[in-house]
Coordinates of C-alpha atoms and ligand atoms in Angstrom, one line a residue:
M137 CA 22.7 67.5 -126.1
T138 CA 19.0 67.1 -126.7
T139 CA 18.0 67.8 -123.1
T140 CA 17.8 71.3 -121.7
M141 CA 19.6 71.7 -118.4
S142 CA 18.2 73.8 -115.7
L143 CA 21.6 75.2 -114.5
P144 CA 23.9 77.2 -116.8
Q145 CA 26.7 74.8 -117.8
V146 CA 29.5 77.1 -116.6
R147 CA 32.1 77.3 -113.8
E148 CA 31.5 80.4 -111.7
L149 CA 33.3 81.1 -108.4
R150 CA 31.7 83.7 -106.1
T151 CA 33.7 82.8 -102.9
E152 CA 36.8 80.9 -102.0
I153 CA 36.2 77.1 -102.1
P154 CA 34.8 76.0 -99.7
G155 CA 32.9 79.2 -99.1
P156 CA 31.8 80.6 -95.7
L157 CA 28.3 78.9 -95.7
S158 CA 29.9 75.5 -96.6
R159 CA 32.4 76.0 -93.8
E160 CA 29.6 76.7 -91.3
L161 CA 27.8 73.5 -92.4
Q162 CA 31.1 71.7 -92.1
Q163 CA 31.2 72.6 -88.4
R164 CA 27.7 71.4 -87.8
R165 CA 28.6 68.2 -89.7
T166 CA 31.5 67.5 -87.4
A167 CA 29.2 67.6 -84.4
A168 CA 26.6 65.4 -86.0
V169 CA 28.1 63.1 -88.6
A170 CA 30.5 60.2 -87.9
A171 CA 34.1 61.1 -88.7
G172 CA 34.5 57.8 -90.6
V173 CA 32.2 59.2 -93.4
S174 CA 34.4 61.7 -95.2
S175 CA 34.0 64.0 -98.2
V176 CA 36.5 64.7 -101.0
L177 CA 35.4 68.4 -101.3
P178 CA 33.3 69.8 -98.5
V179 CA 31.2 72.2 -100.4
F180 CA 27.5 71.6 -99.6
V181 CA 25.5 71.2 -102.8
T182 CA 22.0 72.8 -103.3
E183 CA 21.4 72.1 -106.9
A184 CA 23.0 70.2 -109.8
A185 CA 22.4 69.6 -113.5
G186 CA 24.3 68.1 -116.3
G187 CA 28.0 68.6 -115.4
V188 CA 27.6 71.4 -112.9
L189 CA 27.2 71.4 -109.1
R190 CA 26.0 74.5 -107.4
D191 CA 26.8 75.0 -103.7
V192 CA 25.3 77.0 -100.8
D193 CA 27.6 79.9 -101.4
G194 CA 26.4 80.3 -105.0
N195 CA 29.5 78.8 -106.6
S196 CA 29.1 76.6 -109.7
L197 CA 31.6 73.8 -110.0
I198 CA 32.6 71.5 -112.9
D199 CA 31.8 67.9 -112.0
L200 CA 34.4 65.5 -113.3
G201 CA 33.5 62.8 -110.8
S202 CA 29.7 62.1 -111.4
G203 CA 29.3 61.2 -107.7
I204 CA 31.8 58.3 -108.4
A205 CA 30.5 57.2 -111.8
V206 CA 26.8 57.4 -111.0
T207 CA 25.3 60.4 -112.8
N208 CA 26.4 59.1 -116.2
V209 CA 23.3 60.6 -117.8
G210 CA 24.0 63.9 -116.1
N211 CA 22.8 65.1 -112.7
A212 CA 19.1 65.5 -112.2
A213 CA 18.6 64.4 -115.8
P214 CA 15.0 65.1 -116.9
E215 CA 14.8 61.5 -118.3
V216 CA 15.3 60.3 -114.7
V217 CA 13.5 63.0 -112.7
E218 CA 10.2 62.9 -114.6
P219 CA 9.5 59.1 -114.2
V220 CA 10.7 59.3 -110.6
R221 CA 8.2 62.1 -109.8
R222 CA 5.4 60.2 -111.6
Q223 CA 6.3 57.0 -109.7
A224 CA 6.4 58.8 -106.4
G225 CA 2.9 60.0 -106.9
E226 CA 1.6 56.5 -107.7
F227 CA 3.3 54.4 -105.1
T228 CA 6.6 54.5 -103.3
H229 CA 7.1 51.0 -102.0
T230 CA 5.3 47.7 -101.6
C231 CA 8.4 45.4 -101.2
F232 CA 8.8 43.3 -104.4
M233 CA 8.9 40.2 -102.1
V234 CA 5.4 41.0 -100.8
T235 CA 3.5 42.4 -103.8
P236 CA 5.4 42.9 -107.1
Y237 CA 5.2 45.6 -109.7
E238 CA 6.1 45.9 -113.3
N239 CA 9.0 48.3 -113.5
Y240 CA 11.2 45.8 -111.5
L241 CA 10.6 43.3 -114.4
Q242 CA 11.3 45.9 -117.0
V243 CA 14.7 46.6 -115.4
C244 CA 15.5 42.9 -115.4
E245 CA 14.4 42.6 -119.0
E246 CA 16.7 45.5 -119.9
L247 CA 19.6 43.9 -118.0
A248 CA 19.1 40.6 -119.9
Q249 CA 19.2 42.5 -123.2
L250 CA 22.1 44.9 -122.5
T251 CA 24.6 42.8 -120.6
P252 CA 27.1 40.7 -122.5
G253 CA 26.1 37.4 -124.0
D254 CA 22.8 36.3 -125.7
H255 CA 22.2 33.3 -123.3
D256 CA 19.1 33.1 -121.1
K257 CA 19.5 35.4 -118.1
R258 CA 17.9 36.2 -114.8
S259 CA 18.5 39.2 -112.5
A260 CA 17.9 40.1 -108.9
L261 CA 17.9 43.7 -107.7
F262 CA 19.5 45.2 -104.6
N263 CA 20.3 48.7 -103.2
S264 CA 24.1 49.1 -103.3
G265 CA 27.1 47.7 -105.1
A266 CA 28.4 45.9 -102.1
E267 CA 25.1 44.2 -101.7
A268 CA 25.1 43.0 -105.3
V269 CA 28.7 41.7 -104.9
E270 CA 27.7 39.8 -101.7
N271 CA 24.8 38.3 -103.5
A272 CA 26.9 37.3 -106.5
V273 CA 29.1 35.4 -104.1
K274 CA 26.1 33.7 -102.5
I275 CA 24.8 32.7 -106.0
A276 CA 28.2 31.4 -107.1
R277 CA 28.7 29.3 -104.0
R278 CA 25.2 27.8 -104.0
A279 CA 25.2 27.2 -107.8
T280 CA 28.6 25.5 -107.9
G281 CA 28.7 23.8 -104.5
R282 CA 32.2 25.3 -104.0
Q283 CA 33.4 27.9 -101.6
A284 CA 36.6 29.6 -102.7
V285 CA 36.4 33.1 -104.3
V286 CA 39.4 34.5 -106.1
V287 CA 40.0 38.2 -106.4
F288 CA 42.9 40.4 -107.6
D289 CA 45.5 42.8 -106.3
H290 CA 44.1 46.4 -106.2
A291 CA 40.5 45.1 -106.3
Y292 CA 37.7 47.1 -104.8
H293 CA 34.4 45.4 -104.2
G294 CA 32.8 47.3 -101.2
R295 CA 32.8 48.0 -97.5
T296 CA 30.6 45.4 -96.0
N297 CA 32.1 42.4 -94.2
L298 CA 32.3 40.0 -97.1
T299 CA 33.2 42.8 -99.6
M300 CA 36.0 44.1 -97.3
A301 CA 37.5 40.7 -97.5
L302 CA 37.3 40.9 -101.3
T303 CA 38.8 44.4 -101.4
A304 CA 42.6 44.6 -101.5
K305 CA 43.5 47.9 -99.8
S306 CA 43.8 47.9 -96.0
K307 CA 43.7 51.6 -95.0
P308 CA 41.1 53.0 -94.8
Y309 CA 38.8 50.2 -96.0
K310 CA 39.8 47.2 -93.8
H311 CA 42.3 48.3 -91.1
G312 CA 41.0 47.3 -87.7
F313 CA 37.7 45.9 -89.1
G314 CA 38.5 42.2 -89.0
P315 CA 38.0 39.3 -88.7
F316 CA 37.2 39.0 -92.4
A317 CA 35.1 36.4 -94.3
P318 CA 37.1 33.2 -95.1
E319 CA 37.7 31.5 -98.4
V320 CA 38.8 34.6 -100.2
Y321 CA 42.1 34.4 -102.1
R322 CA 44.0 37.1 -103.9
V323 CA 46.1 36.7 -107.1
P324 CA 48.2 39.2 -109.1
M325 CA 46.5 41.6 -111.5
S326 CA 47.8 42.5 -114.9
Y327 CA 49.2 46.1 -114.5
P328 CA 50.8 47.0 -117.8
A329 CA 52.4 50.3 -116.7
R330 CA 54.3 48.5 -114.0
D331 CA 54.8 44.9 -115.0
Q332 CA 55.4 45.4 -118.7
R333 CA 53.9 41.9 -119.4
S334 CA 51.4 40.7 -121.9
G335 CA 47.9 39.8 -120.9
A336 CA 48.6 36.1 -121.6
E337 CA 51.7 36.1 -119.4
S338 CA 49.9 37.7 -116.5
A339 CA 46.9 35.4 -116.9
R340 CA 49.2 32.4 -116.8
E341 CA 50.7 33.6 -113.5
A342 CA 47.3 34.2 -111.9
V343 CA 46.0 30.8 -113.1
D344 CA 49.1 29.1 -111.9
R345 CA 48.6 30.6 -108.4
I346 CA 45.0 29.4 -108.3
E347 CA 45.8 25.9 -109.5
K348 CA 48.8 25.4 -107.2
Q349 CA 47.5 27.1 -104.1
L350 CA 43.8 26.3 -104.2
G351 CA 43.1 23.7 -106.9
A352 CA 40.6 24.7 -109.6
D353 CA 37.9 22.3 -108.3
T354 CA 37.6 24.2 -105.0
V355 CA 36.9 27.6 -106.7
A356 CA 33.3 28.9 -107.0
A357 CA 34.2 32.1 -108.7
V358 CA 36.9 34.5 -110.0
M359 CA 35.7 38.0 -109.5
I360 CA 37.2 40.9 -111.4
E361 CA 36.6 44.5 -112.3
P362 CA 37.4 44.6 -116.1
L363 CA 38.9 48.0 -115.6
Q364 CA 39.7 48.5 -111.9
G365 CA 38.1 51.5 -110.2
E366 CA 39.2 52.5 -106.7
G367 CA 42.4 50.5 -107.1
G368 CA 43.8 52.9 -109.6
F369 CA 42.0 52.7 -112.9
I370 CA 44.2 49.8 -113.9
E371 CA 43.3 48.3 -117.2
P372 CA 44.7 44.8 -117.7
A373 CA 46.8 44.1 -120.8
P374 CA 44.8 42.9 -123.8
G375 CA 44.1 39.2 -123.6
F376 CA 44.2 39.0 -119.8
L377 CA 40.4 39.0 -119.3
P378 CA 39.7 36.5 -122.2
A379 CA 42.4 34.2 -120.9
I380 CA 41.0 34.2 -117.3
S381 CA 37.5 33.9 -118.6
K382 CA 38.4 30.9 -120.7
W383 CA 40.2 29.2 -117.8
C384 CA 37.1 29.6 -115.7
T385 CA 34.9 28.1 -118.4
D386 CA 37.3 25.1 -118.8
N387 CA 37.3 24.5 -115.1
G388 CA 33.7 24.9 -114.0
V389 CA 34.6 28.2 -112.2
L390 CA 32.2 31.2 -112.6
F391 CA 33.7 34.3 -114.1
V392 CA 32.1 37.2 -112.3
A393 CA 32.6 40.7 -113.7
D394 CA 32.1 43.5 -111.2
E395 CA 31.0 46.3 -113.6
I396 CA 29.6 48.5 -110.8
Q397 CA 31.9 51.3 -111.9
T398 CA 32.6 50.4 -115.5
G399 CA 29.0 49.6 -116.5
F400 CA 26.3 51.6 -118.3
C401 CA 28.3 53.3 -121.1
R402 CA 31.1 54.6 -118.8
T403 CA 33.9 53.0 -120.8
G404 CA 32.5 53.7 -124.3
A405 CA 30.5 50.5 -124.5
W406 CA 27.5 49.3 -122.5
F407 CA 29.9 47.2 -120.4
A408 CA 33.7 47.0 -120.2
C409 CA 33.6 43.3 -120.9
D410 CA 32.2 44.1 -124.4
H411 CA 35.6 45.6 -125.5
E412 CA 37.1 42.1 -125.6
N413 CA 33.9 40.1 -126.1
V414 CA 34.2 38.6 -122.7
V415 CA 30.9 37.0 -121.6
P416 CA 30.7 36.7 -117.8
D417 CA 28.6 34.1 -116.0
L418 CA 27.5 36.7 -113.5
I419 CA 27.8 40.5 -113.7
T420 CA 27.2 43.0 -110.9
T421 CA 26.0 46.5 -111.7
A422 CA 25.0 49.6 -109.7
K423 CA 26.4 53.2 -109.8
G424 CA 25.5 54.3 -113.3
I425 CA 22.4 52.2 -113.6
A426 CA 19.9 54.6 -112.2
G427 CA 21.2 58.2 -112.6
G428 CA 21.6 58.7 -108.9
L429 CA 19.0 56.6 -107.2
P430 CA 20.2 53.6 -105.2
L431 CA 19.9 50.5 -107.3
A432 CA 22.1 47.5 -107.9
A433 CA 21.8 44.2 -109.7
V434 CA 23.2 40.7 -110.2
T435 CA 22.5 39.4 -113.7
G436 CA 23.6 35.9 -114.7
R437 CA 23.0 32.7 -116.5
A438 CA 19.4 31.5 -115.9
E439 CA 20.5 28.1 -114.7
L440 CA 22.8 29.6 -112.0
M441 CA 20.5 32.3 -110.9
D442 CA 17.5 29.8 -110.7
A443 CA 19.6 27.3 -108.7
L444 CA 18.7 29.2 -105.5
P445 CA 15.5 28.4 -103.7
P446 CA 12.7 31.0 -103.2
G447 CA 13.4 33.4 -100.3
S448 CA 17.2 32.9 -100.4
L449 CA 17.7 36.2 -102.3
G450 CA 16.2 39.6 -101.7
G451 CA 15.8 42.5 -99.2
T452 CA 13.2 44.9 -98.1
Y453 CA 14.1 47.7 -100.5
G454 CA 15.8 45.8 -103.4
G455 CA 14.5 47.1 -106.7
N456 CA 12.5 49.9 -105.1
P457 CA 10.0 51.3 -107.6
L458 CA 11.4 54.8 -107.6
A459 CA 14.9 53.4 -108.3
C460 CA 13.5 51.2 -111.1
A461 CA 11.7 54.1 -112.7
A462 CA 15.0 56.0 -112.5
A463 CA 16.9 53.1 -114.1
L464 CA 14.5 52.8 -117.0
G465 CA 14.7 56.6 -117.6
S466 CA 18.5 56.5 -117.4
I467 CA 18.8 53.5 -119.8
R468 CA 16.5 55.2 -122.2
A469 CA 18.6 58.3 -122.1
M470 CA 21.8 56.2 -122.7
R471 CA 20.2 54.5 -125.7
E472 CA 18.5 57.6 -127.3
Q473 CA 21.5 59.8 -126.8
D474 CA 24.1 57.1 -127.6
L475 CA 26.1 57.9 -124.5
A476 CA 28.5 55.1 -125.2
A477 CA 29.6 57.1 -128.2
A478 CA 29.6 60.2 -126.0
A479 CA 32.0 58.4 -123.7
R480 CA 34.3 57.6 -126.6
G481 CA 34.2 61.2 -127.6
I482 CA 35.3 62.2 -124.1
Q483 CA 38.2 59.7 -124.4
D484 CA 39.2 61.3 -127.7
A485 CA 39.1 64.8 -126.1
V486 CA 40.9 64.0 -122.9
M487 CA 43.6 61.4 -123.8
P488 CA 45.7 63.4 -126.2
R489 CA 45.7 66.5 -123.9
L490 CA 46.8 64.5 -120.8
R491 CA 49.4 62.6 -122.8
S492 CA 50.9 65.7 -124.1
V493 CA 51.1 67.1 -120.5
A494 CA 52.8 63.8 -119.6
E495 CA 55.5 64.4 -122.2
Y496 CA 56.7 67.5 -120.2
T497 CA 57.2 65.8 -116.9
D498 CA 58.7 62.6 -115.5
R499 CA 56.2 62.7 -112.7
I500 CA 53.5 61.0 -114.7
L501 CA 54.0 57.3 -115.1
D502 CA 50.9 56.6 -117.1
V503 CA 47.7 58.1 -118.6
R504 CA 45.2 55.3 -119.1
G505 CA 41.6 54.2 -119.2
R506 CA 38.8 54.0 -121.6
G507 CA 35.8 56.2 -122.5
A508 CA 35.0 58.6 -119.8
M509 CA 37.0 56.6 -117.2
I510 CA 40.6 58.0 -117.4
G511 CA 43.3 58.0 -114.8
V512 CA 46.7 59.8 -114.5
E513 CA 49.3 58.0 -112.3
F514 CA 51.8 60.2 -110.5
V515 CA 55.3 59.2 -109.3
K516 CA 58.3 60.7 -107.6
A517 CA 61.0 62.2 -109.8
G518 CA 63.4 59.9 -111.6
G519 CA 61.6 56.6 -111.0
D520 CA 58.3 54.8 -110.5
E521 CA 57.8 55.3 -106.8
P522 CA 54.1 56.4 -106.2
D523 CA 53.6 60.0 -105.2
P524 CA 50.4 60.4 -103.3
E525 CA 51.4 63.9 -101.9
L526 CA 51.8 65.3 -105.4
T527 CA 48.6 63.7 -106.4
S528 CA 46.6 65.3 -103.6
R529 CA 48.2 68.7 -104.1
I530 CA 47.1 68.7 -107.7
A531 CA 43.6 67.5 -106.8
K532 CA 43.4 70.2 -104.1
T533 CA 44.3 73.0 -106.6
C534 CA 41.6 71.7 -108.9
H535 CA 39.1 71.8 -106.1
E536 CA 40.0 75.4 -105.1
K537 CA 39.4 76.4 -108.7
G538 CA 36.0 74.8 -108.8
V539 CA 36.7 71.5 -110.6
V540 CA 35.7 68.3 -108.8
V541 CA 38.3 65.6 -109.5
L542 CA 38.7 62.4 -107.5
T543 CA 41.8 60.4 -106.6
C544 CA 42.2 56.7 -106.3
G545 CA 44.8 53.9 -106.3
T546 CA 46.3 51.5 -103.8
Y547 CA 49.0 54.2 -103.3
G548 CA 46.5 57.1 -103.6
N549 CA 48.6 58.4 -106.6
V550 CA 46.1 58.4 -109.4
I551 CA 43.8 61.3 -110.4
R552 CA 40.7 59.9 -112.0
L553 CA 38.3 61.5 -114.3
L554 CA 34.7 60.3 -114.4
P555 CA 32.7 63.1 -116.1
P556 CA 29.0 62.8 -116.7
L557 CA 28.7 61.4 -120.3
V558 CA 26.5 64.3 -121.3
I559 CA 29.1 66.9 -120.3
G560 CA 29.3 69.7 -122.9
H561 CA 32.7 70.0 -124.6
D562 CA 33.3 73.6 -123.5
L563 CA 32.8 72.6 -119.9
L564 CA 35.0 69.5 -120.3
D565 CA 37.7 71.7 -122.0
E566 CA 37.6 74.2 -119.2
G567 CA 37.9 71.4 -116.5
L568 CA 40.8 69.9 -118.3
R569 CA 42.5 73.2 -118.6
V570 CA 42.3 73.7 -114.9
L571 CA 43.7 70.2 -114.3
E572 CA 46.5 70.7 -116.9
E573 CA 47.5 74.0 -115.2
A574 CA 47.5 72.3 -111.8
I575 CA 49.7 69.5 -113.0
V576 CA 52.2 72.0 -114.6
E577 CA 52.1 74.2 -111.4
H578 CA 53.0 71.3 -109.1
T579 CA 55.5 69.4 -111.3
R580 CA 57.7 72.1 -112.8
Ligands
PLP220 C1 31.6 51.4 -105.8 C2 32.0 49.9 -106.1 C3 31.5 48.9 -105.3 C4 30.6 49.1 -104.1 O1 29.4 49.8 -104.4 P1 28.6 50.5 -103.2 O2 27.3 51.0 -103.9 O3 29.4 51.7 -102.8 O4 28.4 49.5 -102.2 C5 31.8 47.6 -105.7 N1 32.6 47.4 -106.8 C6 33.1 48.3 -107.5 C7 33.9 48.0 -108.7 C8 32.8 49.7 -107.2 O5 33.3 50.6 -108.0

């Protein structure tokens, strides 16, 4: 890597995980923080850089989660930190809707250039992924004059009211939180490891549902994660996305790609839609865009985005100048260090190793994903029944050994790897070795 990292890029355990100081903070936390906000691994972080997190007990952990696909350029990347520091000394906020500033424009210009398609584009900036998704729905409805929004099985689009309705999984995201927003319809997702069907066949089924149950002319938008995140790192069979996208175009329905998790080099291209040359009408981005500062965007065809009247989009903090400075630094790092290629390198390092582990056990149904977004799906012996208990035992062993891995999936039976794209190969190797050993320990 061209950048120097302030923390040694090594795993080093000084106490058990979590250590005594983290456990003390955990007690204070229970008394002050709502129980509904949980943590995967309750070590309290004091410092982070590149692919390492250091905690209050002095332990250094390998980060294979990037704070859920956010620190793609590495934690506290100098390319992000320096411009943010500078911006903070100049001004921290004016509200773009009151008096604008240039770095908001620069982020929108970058988005127009980087997102799929060479048509005329406009963007609007927000604070969180859920907020971007909500605004994409507003834009789609207003621009088409239609109301229905189609989403997929296993989809995850956020935790606000409208995005809960778009999200598939009930517990913990939706259960008890209704009533949900109306005019949201769910259709089957292509899931090659379980349905063994081609992308074209699965697309035909989804389209048939939409046409028979809704009628194409009521549908404002079809929204899809091109490679599903929280739902289990499910990558649709080749041809699925292009077929859905084509049907949308033929029927005046907007194809909305939710690239909040997959975007910004994560899958080995700037955006996951690029792998099949799919050009969405609207695209939502967040997570990896700004190296850890809260920023999100909707980018879309100029005529759709400009169909909404002044004042109908926005928010007090949307496109905050510190977040925009961070995004510009992060995009620059991705470009200069070719982090899309780095993500492909991570895929080349990780896939063969996990696939060879899978050969020794019938408890792994599938190893899948693209770039630095790779999932391992675990099942019970002798079949394909999901095994969330095994999955969490393996994750827990990794955590105790100082490797941060995350789980996901409608059935909670997928371990997902989302390392920072700048992770050194020694560190990645070591993290993988810990994961491999944990898999072997719990499946033999
Ligand atoms: C994380 C995520 C969201 C929600 O983003 P927040 O910033 O947590 O609101 C929406 N869609 C996808 C695909 C995501 O991964």
